[in-house]
Short mmCIF file of C-alpha atoms in Angstrom, two decimals:
data_model
loop_
_atom_site.label_atom_id
_atom_site.label_comp_id
_atom_site.label_asym_id
_atom_site.label_seq_id
_atom_site.Cartn_x
_atom_site.Cartn_y
_atom_site.Cartn_z
CA UNK A 30 47.63 25.87 -19.31
CA UNK A 31 45.66 27.81 -16.94
CA UNK A 32 47.20 30.55 -15.05
CA UNK A 33 46.87 33.00 -11.95
CA UNK A 34 45.69 36.34 -13.20
CA UNK A 35 44.73 39.90 -11.23
CA UNK A 36 41.30 41.07 -12.13
CA UNK A 37 41.20 44.78 -12.64
CA UNK A 38 37.93 46.71 -12.21
CA UNK A 39 36.74 49.50 -13.86
CA UNK A 40 35.94 52.80 -12.38
CA UNK A 41 32.73 54.43 -12.05
CA UNK A 42 31.75 56.95 -14.61
CA UNK A 43 32.34 60.52 -13.68
CA UNK A 44 29.23 62.49 -12.79
CA UNK A 45 28.47 65.85 -14.07
CA UNK A 46 28.91 68.54 -11.16
CA UNK A 47 25.53 68.73 -9.50
CA UNK A 48 24.35 70.34 -6.07
CA UNK A 49 24.82 68.18 -3.24
CA UNK A 50 21.38 66.58 -2.04
CA UNK A 51 20.78 64.29 0.88
CA UNK A 52 18.43 61.37 -0.21
CA UNK A 53 16.00 59.78 2.20
CA UNK A 54 17.50 56.59 1.03
CA UNK A 55 21.16 56.00 0.07
CA UNK A 56 21.76 55.12 -3.64
CA UNK A 57 23.44 51.54 -3.56
CA UNK A 58 25.39 49.81 -6.48
CA UNK A 59 24.87 45.98 -6.65
CA UNK A 60 27.19 45.13 -9.23
CA UNK A 61 27.80 46.41 -12.94
CA UNK A 62 25.31 48.42 -14.59
CA UNK A 63 22.83 46.61 -16.78
CA UNK A 64 24.10 48.12 -19.96
CA UNK A 65 27.73 47.24 -19.34
CA UNK A 66 28.15 43.51 -19.61
CA UNK A 67 30.90 41.89 -17.64
CA UNK A 68 33.49 39.98 -19.41
CA UNK A 69 34.62 36.47 -17.87
CA UNK A 70 37.81 36.41 -15.84
CA UNK A 71 40.86 35.75 -18.04
CA UNK A 72 41.30 32.29 -15.83
CA UNK A 73 37.93 31.36 -16.98
CA UNK A 74 38.03 32.65 -20.53
CA UNK A 75 41.16 30.24 -20.89
CA UNK A 76 39.17 27.36 -19.23
CA UNK A 77 36.39 27.63 -21.50
CA UNK A 78 38.79 27.65 -24.75
CA UNK A 79 41.16 25.23 -23.65
CA UNK A 80 40.55 21.86 -25.72
CA UNK A 81 38.34 19.29 -24.11
CA UNK A 82 41.27 16.83 -23.02
CA UNK A 83 43.21 19.79 -21.23
CA UNK A 84 39.88 21.15 -19.68
CA UNK A 85 39.09 17.55 -18.56
CA UNK A 86 42.54 16.82 -17.08
CA UNK A 87 42.72 20.23 -15.37
CA UNK A 88 39.37 19.18 -13.68
CA UNK A 89 40.55 15.96 -12.59
CA UNK A 90 43.07 17.73 -10.42
CA UNK A 91 40.00 19.54 -8.82
CA UNK A 92 38.08 16.30 -8.16
CA UNK A 93 39.03 12.83 -9.33
CA UNK A 94 35.91 11.55 -11.45
CA UNK A 95 36.13 11.12 -15.07
CA UNK A 96 32.55 11.37 -15.42
CA UNK A 97 32.40 14.79 -13.35
CA UNK A 98 35.19 16.04 -15.36
CA UNK A 99 33.60 15.18 -18.74
CA UNK A 100 30.36 16.78 -17.72
CA UNK A 101 31.60 20.05 -16.73
CA UNK A 102 34.14 20.20 -19.63
CA UNK A 103 31.37 19.60 -22.10
CA UNK A 104 29.04 22.10 -20.75
CA UNK A 105 31.68 24.73 -21.54
CA UNK A 106 31.71 27.95 -21.81
CA UNK A 107 30.46 29.03 -18.72
CA UNK A 108 29.56 32.62 -18.39
CA UNK A 109 30.98 33.27 -15.06
CA UNK A 110 32.72 31.49 -12.38
CA UNK A 111 29.52 30.97 -10.13
CA UNK A 112 28.10 29.49 -13.31
CA UNK A 113 30.78 27.17 -13.51
CA UNK A 114 30.83 26.41 -9.59
CA UNK A 115 26.67 26.05 -9.71
CA UNK A 116 27.62 23.65 -12.36
CA UNK A 117 30.30 21.42 -10.36
CA UNK A 118 28.03 21.07 -7.49
CA UNK A 119 25.17 19.79 -9.62
CA UNK A 120 27.79 17.52 -11.07
CA UNK A 121 28.82 16.54 -7.76
CA UNK A 122 25.35 15.48 -6.33
CA UNK A 123 24.60 13.50 -9.54
CA UNK A 124 27.33 11.20 -9.13
CA UNK A 125 26.86 7.33 -8.42
CA UNK A 126 28.65 5.47 -5.69
CA UNK A 127 31.21 4.28 -8.31
CA UNK A 128 32.15 7.81 -9.29
CA UNK A 129 32.33 9.00 -5.65
CA UNK A 130 34.78 6.06 -5.16
CA UNK A 131 36.83 6.81 -8.11
CA UNK A 132 37.17 10.73 -6.69
CA UNK A 133 37.95 9.54 -3.06
CA UNK A 134 40.92 7.29 -4.63
CA UNK A 135 42.48 10.46 -6.17
CA UNK A 136 42.61 12.26 -2.87
CA UNK A 137 45.42 11.90 -0.26
CA UNK A 138 44.91 12.59 3.48
CA UNK A 139 45.51 16.06 4.67
CA UNK A 140 48.83 16.42 6.27
CA UNK A 141 50.49 18.82 8.77
CA UNK A 142 53.13 21.30 7.53
CA UNK A 143 56.73 20.30 8.18
CA UNK A 144 56.79 22.78 11.29
CA UNK A 145 54.05 20.94 13.28
CA UNK A 146 55.06 19.26 16.26
CA UNK A 147 56.02 15.53 16.54
CA UNK A 148 53.17 14.66 18.76
CA UNK A 149 50.50 16.39 16.59
CA UNK A 150 51.93 14.25 13.41
CA UNK A 151 51.51 11.04 15.42
CA UNK A 152 48.13 11.78 16.93
CA UNK A 153 46.85 12.64 13.18
CA UNK A 154 48.68 9.39 11.62
CA UNK A 155 46.95 7.53 14.36
CA UNK A 156 43.64 9.25 13.59
CA UNK A 157 43.97 8.64 9.94
CA UNK A 158 44.48 5.16 10.38
CA UNK A 159 41.49 4.51 12.45
CA UNK A 160 39.51 6.42 9.84
CA UNK A 161 40.57 4.21 7.21
CA UNK A 162 39.88 1.04 9.12
CA UNK A 163 36.45 2.09 9.88
CA UNK A 164 35.61 3.70 6.58
CA UNK A 165 37.86 1.98 3.89
CA UNK A 166 39.08 5.33 2.48
CA UNK A 167 40.93 8.43 3.18
CA UNK A 168 39.61 11.38 5.34
CA UNK A 169 39.05 14.23 3.20
CA UNK A 170 37.92 17.60 4.69
CA UNK A 171 38.03 21.05 3.39
CA UNK A 172 39.88 23.61 5.55
CA UNK A 173 39.15 26.57 3.36
CA UNK A 174 38.74 29.71 5.83
CA UNK A 175 40.77 28.41 8.44
CA UNK A 176 44.52 29.65 9.02
CA UNK A 177 46.98 27.02 8.76
CA UNK A 178 47.84 27.31 12.36
CA UNK A 179 44.28 25.90 12.94
CA UNK A 180 44.42 23.02 10.52
CA UNK A 181 46.20 20.43 13.06
CA UNK A 182 42.88 21.16 15.62
CA UNK A 183 40.35 21.20 12.86
CA UNK A 184 41.86 17.91 11.24
CA UNK A 185 41.79 16.14 14.55
CA UNK A 186 38.55 17.18 15.56
CA UNK A 187 37.14 16.26 12.50
CA UNK A 188 38.34 12.89 12.25
CA UNK A 189 37.31 12.30 16.08
CA UNK A 190 33.83 13.75 15.07
CA UNK A 191 33.18 11.79 12.10
CA UNK A 192 34.30 8.46 13.50
CA UNK A 193 31.15 8.49 15.56
CA UNK A 194 28.80 8.40 12.01
CA UNK A 195 27.50 5.43 10.70
CA UNK A 196 28.69 4.69 7.12
CA UNK A 197 25.62 6.34 5.42
CA UNK A 198 26.13 9.54 7.12
CA UNK A 199 29.77 9.74 6.70
CA UNK A 200 29.47 8.91 2.97
CA UNK A 201 26.97 12.01 2.91
CA UNK A 202 29.50 13.95 5.07
CA UNK A 203 32.57 13.32 2.83
CA UNK A 204 30.53 13.98 -0.52
CA UNK A 205 29.97 17.37 0.80
CA UNK A 206 33.50 18.17 1.74
CA UNK A 207 34.59 16.84 -1.55
CA UNK A 208 32.22 19.23 -3.31
CA UNK A 209 33.81 22.02 -0.90
CA UNK A 210 37.30 21.04 -2.04
CA UNK A 211 36.38 20.90 -5.69
CA UNK A 212 34.95 24.28 -5.46
CA UNK A 213 38.16 25.95 -3.83
CA UNK A 214 40.33 24.06 -6.49
CA UNK A 215 38.06 25.33 -9.36
CA UNK A 216 38.36 28.93 -7.87
CA UNK A 217 42.39 28.68 -7.65
CA UNK A 218 42.37 27.11 -11.45
CA UNK A 219 40.17 29.79 -13.16
CA UNK A 220 42.01 32.61 -10.88
CA UNK A 221 45.38 31.20 -11.75
CA UNK A 222 47.23 33.32 -14.74
#
């Protein structure tokens, strides 16, 4: 299956000895040289080359909609990770309410780590129960960019704020959070060795 790999970067070509000159405008490099095509990362290459059922199964771990996973698998190969992420976003926006319901059914409520205080666990359990009673599905939130020590506060604040939403607003916020979760999971999938 797909695994984590470290990507190496090629060095810049050596420049011939030239007298030092000061330029009025500094030279800036914005990526690879135009005459050097970049190869896809090894994880993306494995994803692109995997049999369709294997690619779909891996994608279902990222986002629980069969239609979404089939669509992304069918549009392979992707030239780079950015193209795959853009396709994932587009496919996520095109899903029907039943596709979102299917994806939500595959999610589990975020939990606290084993070292979290008992009081925080109780508060989060109560908040999850109230959220599920109100909206009829698990609470999902993308915590990418937050340190694990910040997760309890972010989860509780997120649930409390989102309990004030009407159903339509919360459906939109949940869809956005699920797309963000899918992006992070896809990055992990194609970054793996």
